[in-house]
Short mmCIF file of C-alpha atoms and ligand atoms in Angstrom, two decimals:
data_model
loop_
_atom_site.label_atom_id
_atom_site.label_comp_id
_atom_site.label_asym_id
_atom_site.label_seq_id
_atom_site.Cartn_x
_atom_site.Cartn_y
_atom_site.Cartn_z
CA UNK T 1 -16.17 3.06 13.84
CA UNK T 2 -14.10 0.57 15.77
CA UNK T 3 -11.31 -1.25 13.94
CA UNK T 4 -10.45 -4.90 14.57
CA UNK T 5 -8.55 -7.47 12.49
CA UNK T 6 -11.72 -9.61 12.31
CA UNK T 7 -12.17 -8.57 8.68
CA UNK T 8 -8.58 -9.43 7.80
CA UNK T 9 -9.33 -12.76 6.04
CA UNK T 10 -11.93 -11.08 3.85
CA UNK T 11 -9.63 -8.14 3.10
CA UNK T 12 -6.61 -10.24 2.20
CA UNK T 13 -8.79 -12.46 0.00
CA UNK T 14 -10.08 -9.41 -1.88
CA UNK T 15 -6.52 -8.08 -2.29
CA UNK T 16 -5.30 -11.47 -3.56
CA UNK T 17 -8.14 -11.70 -6.07
CA UNK T 18 -7.49 -8.24 -7.47
CA UNK T 19 -3.70 -8.65 -7.71
CA UNK T 20 -4.08 -12.09 -9.34
CA UNK T 21 -6.58 -10.74 -11.89
CA UNK T 22 -4.20 -7.93 -12.86
CA UNK T 23 -0.98 -9.97 -12.61
CA UNK T 24 -0.13 -9.97 -16.33
CA UNK T 25 -0.77 -6.25 -16.72
CA UNK T 26 1.38 -5.47 -13.66
CA UNK T 27 4.20 -7.62 -14.99
CA UNK T 28 4.05 -5.76 -18.30
CA UNK T 29 4.37 -2.45 -16.44
CA UNK T 30 7.28 -3.69 -14.34
CA UNK T 31 9.02 -5.21 -17.37
CA UNK T 32 8.90 -1.86 -19.15
CA UNK T 33 10.87 0.00 -16.46
CA UNK T 34 11.76 -2.52 -13.70
CA UNK T 35 12.89 -6.14 -13.56
CA UNK T 36 9.43 -7.68 -13.92
CA UNK T 37 9.25 -9.40 -10.55
CA UNK T 38 7.00 -6.97 -8.68
CA UNK T 39 3.77 -8.95 -8.93
CA UNK T 40 5.51 -12.18 -7.89
CA UNK T 41 7.01 -10.42 -4.88
CA UNK T 42 3.57 -9.16 -3.86
CA UNK T 43 1.89 -12.50 -4.49
CA UNK T 44 4.43 -14.23 -2.23
CA UNK T 45 3.65 -11.77 0.55
CA UNK T 46 -0.10 -12.07 0.06
CA UNK T 47 0.06 -15.90 0.11
CA UNK T 48 2.07 -15.80 3.34
CA UNK T 49 -0.52 -13.45 4.87
CA UNK T 50 -3.35 -15.73 3.73
CA UNK T 51 -1.72 -18.71 5.41
CA UNK T 52 -1.65 -16.73 8.69
CA UNK T 53 -5.00 -15.01 8.22
CA UNK T 54 -7.00 -16.91 10.87
CA UNK T 55 -4.27 -16.22 13.43
CA UNK T 56 -4.10 -12.52 12.48
CA UNK T 57 -7.89 -12.17 12.72
CA UNK T 58 -7.72 -13.33 16.36
CA UNK T 59 -5.11 -10.79 17.48
CA UNK T 60 -5.78 -7.32 18.83
CA UNK T 61 -5.22 -4.74 16.16
CA UNK T 62 -1.78 -3.50 17.22
CA UNK T 63 -0.44 -7.06 17.46
CA UNK T 64 -2.01 -7.76 14.07
CA UNK T 65 -0.02 -4.95 12.43
CA UNK T 66 3.19 -6.36 13.88
CA UNK T 67 2.39 -9.88 12.68
CA UNK T 68 1.49 -8.58 9.20
CA UNK T 69 4.72 -6.57 9.03
CA UNK T 70 6.94 -9.48 10.10
CA UNK T 71 5.17 -11.86 7.72
CA UNK T 72 5.60 -9.48 4.78
CA UNK T 73 9.24 -8.86 5.69
CA UNK T 74 10.01 -12.59 5.73
CA UNK T 75 8.09 -13.42 2.54
CA UNK T 76 8.87 -10.61 0.11
CA UNK T 77 12.26 -9.87 -1.37
CA UNK T 78 12.72 -6.69 -3.35
CA UNK T 79 12.27 -3.07 -2.46
CA UNK T 80 8.51 -3.37 -2.05
CA UNK T 81 8.82 -6.00 0.73
CA UNK T 82 10.89 -3.92 3.10
CA UNK T 83 8.85 -0.79 2.32
CA UNK T 84 5.48 -2.43 3.09
CA UNK T 85 6.97 -4.13 6.17
CA UNK T 86 8.10 -0.69 7.35
CA UNK T 87 4.55 0.64 6.92
CA UNK T 88 2.95 -2.17 8.95
CA UNK T 89 5.52 -2.11 11.74
CA UNK T 90 5.08 1.65 11.98
CA UNK T 91 1.28 1.15 12.14
CA UNK T 92 1.88 -1.13 15.11
CA UNK T 93 4.09 1.42 16.84
CA UNK T 94 1.70 4.33 16.26
CA UNK T 95 -1.53 2.56 17.28
CA UNK T 96 -0.26 1.20 20.60
CA UNK T 97 -2.37 2.33 23.56
CA UNK T 98 -4.63 4.41 21.31
CA UNK T 99 -8.35 3.94 20.66
CA UNK T 100 -8.96 1.38 17.89
CA UNK T 101 -10.79 3.78 15.62
CA UNK T 102 -10.54 5.48 12.25
CA UNK T 103 -8.96 8.65 13.67
CA UNK T 104 -6.09 6.65 15.16
CA UNK T 105 -5.72 4.70 11.94
CA UNK T 106 -5.61 7.82 9.76
CA UNK T 107 -2.95 9.36 12.00
CA UNK T 108 -0.91 6.13 12.20
CA UNK T 109 -1.17 5.59 8.44
CA UNK T 110 0.23 9.02 7.72
CA UNK T 111 3.13 8.41 10.14
CA UNK T 112 3.64 4.99 8.51
CA UNK T 113 3.96 6.55 5.07
CA UNK T 114 6.49 9.01 6.52
CA UNK T 115 8.49 5.99 7.74
CA UNK T 116 8.32 4.46 4.24
CA UNK T 117 9.66 7.70 2.76
CA UNK T 118 12.58 7.64 5.17
CA UNK T 119 13.28 3.97 4.65
CA UNK T 120 13.43 4.34 0.85
CA UNK T 121 14.87 7.86 0.90
CA UNK T 122 12.12 8.84 -1.52
CA UNK T 123 9.19 11.21 -1.77
CA UNK T 124 6.27 12.12 -4.02
CA UNK T 125 7.24 12.83 -7.63
CA UNK T 126 9.84 10.04 -7.98
CA UNK T 127 7.56 7.56 -9.79
CA UNK T 128 6.98 5.05 -6.99
CA UNK T 129 4.20 3.65 -4.80
CA UNK T 130 4.56 6.87 -2.77
CA UNK T 131 2.78 8.78 -5.55
CA UNK T 132 -0.33 6.83 -4.52
CA UNK T 133 0.29 6.30 -0.81
CA UNK T 134 1.16 9.89 0.14
CA UNK T 135 -1.92 11.58 -1.40
CA UNK T 136 -4.13 8.77 -0.06
CA UNK T 137 -2.73 9.21 3.46
CA UNK T 138 -3.29 12.97 3.25
CA UNK T 139 -6.85 12.64 1.90
CA UNK T 140 -7.71 10.06 4.56
CA UNK T 141 -6.37 12.25 7.35
CA UNK T 142 -8.24 15.31 6.10
CA UNK T 143 -11.55 13.50 5.49
CA UNK T 144 -11.46 11.81 8.90
CA UNK T 145 -10.66 15.11 10.60
CA UNK T 146 -13.61 16.71 8.81
CA UNK T 147 -15.86 13.87 9.99
CA UNK T 148 -16.95 12.76 6.50
CA UNK T 149 -19.04 9.58 6.27
CA UNK T 150 -17.01 6.40 5.68
CA UNK T 151 -18.48 5.67 2.23
CA UNK T 152 -17.55 9.18 1.03
CA UNK T 153 -14.04 8.77 2.43
CA UNK T 154 -13.63 5.44 0.66
CA UNK T 155 -14.84 6.84 -2.67
CA UNK T 156 -12.53 9.82 -2.28
CA UNK T 157 -9.39 7.85 -1.49
CA UNK T 158 -10.08 5.51 -4.44
CA UNK T 159 -10.21 8.54 -6.77
CA UNK T 160 -7.06 10.01 -5.22
CA UNK T 161 -5.28 6.66 -5.67
CA UNK T 162 -6.24 6.48 -9.36
CA UNK T 163 -5.03 10.02 -9.95
CA UNK T 164 -1.78 9.09 -8.17
CA UNK T 165 -1.19 6.14 -10.50
CA UNK T 166 -1.79 8.30 -13.56
CA UNK T 167 0.55 11.00 -12.19
CA UNK T 168 3.49 8.57 -12.40
CA UNK T 169 3.20 8.18 -16.18
CA UNK T 170 5.23 11.21 -17.24
CA UNK T 171 7.50 11.26 -14.19
CA UNK T 172 11.20 10.61 -14.40
CA UNK T 173 12.12 7.72 -12.08
CA UNK T 174 14.83 8.70 -9.64
CA UNK T 175 14.46 5.82 -7.14
CA UNK T 176 14.52 2.06 -7.52
CA UNK T 177 15.45 0.07 -10.62
CA UNK T 178 13.45 2.29 -12.99
CA UNK T 179 15.90 5.12 -12.23
CA UNK T 180 18.58 3.24 -14.19
CA UNK T 181 16.60 4.04 -17.37
CA UNK T 182 16.73 7.81 -16.93
CA UNK T 183 14.57 9.61 -19.51
CA UNK T 184 13.37 6.27 -20.91
CA UNK T 185 11.40 5.72 -17.68
CA UNK T 186 8.93 8.37 -18.90
CA UNK T 187 5.73 7.26 -20.62
CA UNK T 188 5.00 4.26 -18.37
CA UNK T 189 3.06 4.14 -15.14
CA UNK T 190 4.90 2.67 -12.15
CA UNK T 191 4.02 -0.92 -11.24
CA UNK T 192 4.29 -0.32 -7.49
CA UNK T 193 1.96 2.68 -7.73
CA UNK T 194 -0.54 0.54 -9.66
CA UNK T 195 -0.51 -2.31 -7.13
CA UNK T 196 -0.89 0.13 -4.22
CA UNK T 197 -3.99 1.54 -5.96
CA UNK T 198 -5.42 -1.92 -6.66
CA UNK T 199 -4.99 -2.94 -3.02
CA UNK T 200 -6.62 0.26 -1.76
CA UNK T 201 -9.56 -0.25 -4.14
CA UNK T 202 -9.97 -3.87 -2.99
CA UNK T 203 -9.98 -2.82 0.68
CA UNK T 204 -12.47 -0.02 0.02
CA UNK T 205 -14.80 -2.41 -1.82
CA UNK T 206 -14.90 -4.77 1.20
CA UNK T 207 -15.40 -1.93 3.71
CA UNK T 208 -18.27 -0.34 1.72
P1 ADP U 301 12.56 -4.35 -6.76
O1 ADP U 301 12.57 -2.96 -7.31
O2 ADP U 301 13.60 -4.54 -5.68
O3 ADP U 301 12.60 -5.40 -7.84
P2 ADP U 301 9.69 -4.70 -6.57
O4 ADP U 301 9.77 -5.02 -8.02
O5 ADP U 301 8.94 -5.65 -5.73
O6 ADP U 301 11.16 -4.52 -5.98
O7 ADP U 301 9.04 -3.28 -6.35
C1 ADP U 301 9.27 -2.23 -7.24
C2 ADP U 301 8.39 -1.06 -6.82
O8 ADP U 301 8.81 -0.57 -5.56
C3 ADP U 301 8.50 0.12 -7.77
O9 ADP U 301 7.56 -0.01 -8.81
C4 ADP U 301 8.22 1.32 -6.87
O10 ADP U 301 6.83 1.64 -6.82
C5 ADP U 301 8.61 0.83 -5.50
N1 ADP U 301 9.87 1.44 -5.06
C6 ADP U 301 11.13 1.15 -5.45
N2 ADP U 301 12.02 1.89 -4.77
C7 ADP U 301 11.32 2.68 -3.91
C8 ADP U 301 11.66 3.67 -2.92
N3 ADP U 301 12.89 4.00 -2.65
N4 ADP U 301 10.63 4.26 -2.24
C9 ADP U 301 9.34 3.94 -2.48
N5 ADP U 301 8.97 2.99 -3.39
C10 ADP U 301 9.93 2.39 -4.10
MG1 MG U 302 11.23 -5.58 -9.26
#
């Protein structure tokens, strides 16, 4: 399967729709253990991407990652903005001069998540978006290596993402604002993990 940004307008529309539908629930999650602004941060980034979506769709895919990263960086304040910008800029770096296919993407995505870990000095088990993104990156890499059909891969990563969200519930937050709550951070799922899962599900729905 060849990858191009031609589907970007459809993908970003699906992401916007899902995040907007779940906005109140996400805010409730972020108010419980964060400062409540996570969904607004994401919505600002998504709106900025939508306003550039025709331009992004016309770029080659490595240039598209760079444009997406710079747009997100400029539009989103908060931890999540710089972390997602890091992912996209790393995707640009790691897809340069490589075939525009799923194998390159899976490899670049895993390296991108490594860059996010370094940027935020965080890892799996700290009650963040990484509890979704790391297992998804690993499942994607493994499934692509095994040559599984795309629809099976998409179903699988959606399940892995949901399990990742649920895994954050009883975790103690040690990174980000939720860490200020200590033990009281337990018992709530992480807002950033939830939005990562919603975005992955929206993308998978379009690609299926
Ligand atoms: P802020 O925490 O600056 O208000 P947001 O509210 O937009 O930023 O994003 C909060 C989300 O960012 C958290 O729910 C968590 O998933 C994620 N997050 C926070 N810090 C880190 C980190 N160091 N590494 C990975 N993800 C993080
Ligand atoms: Mg916040």
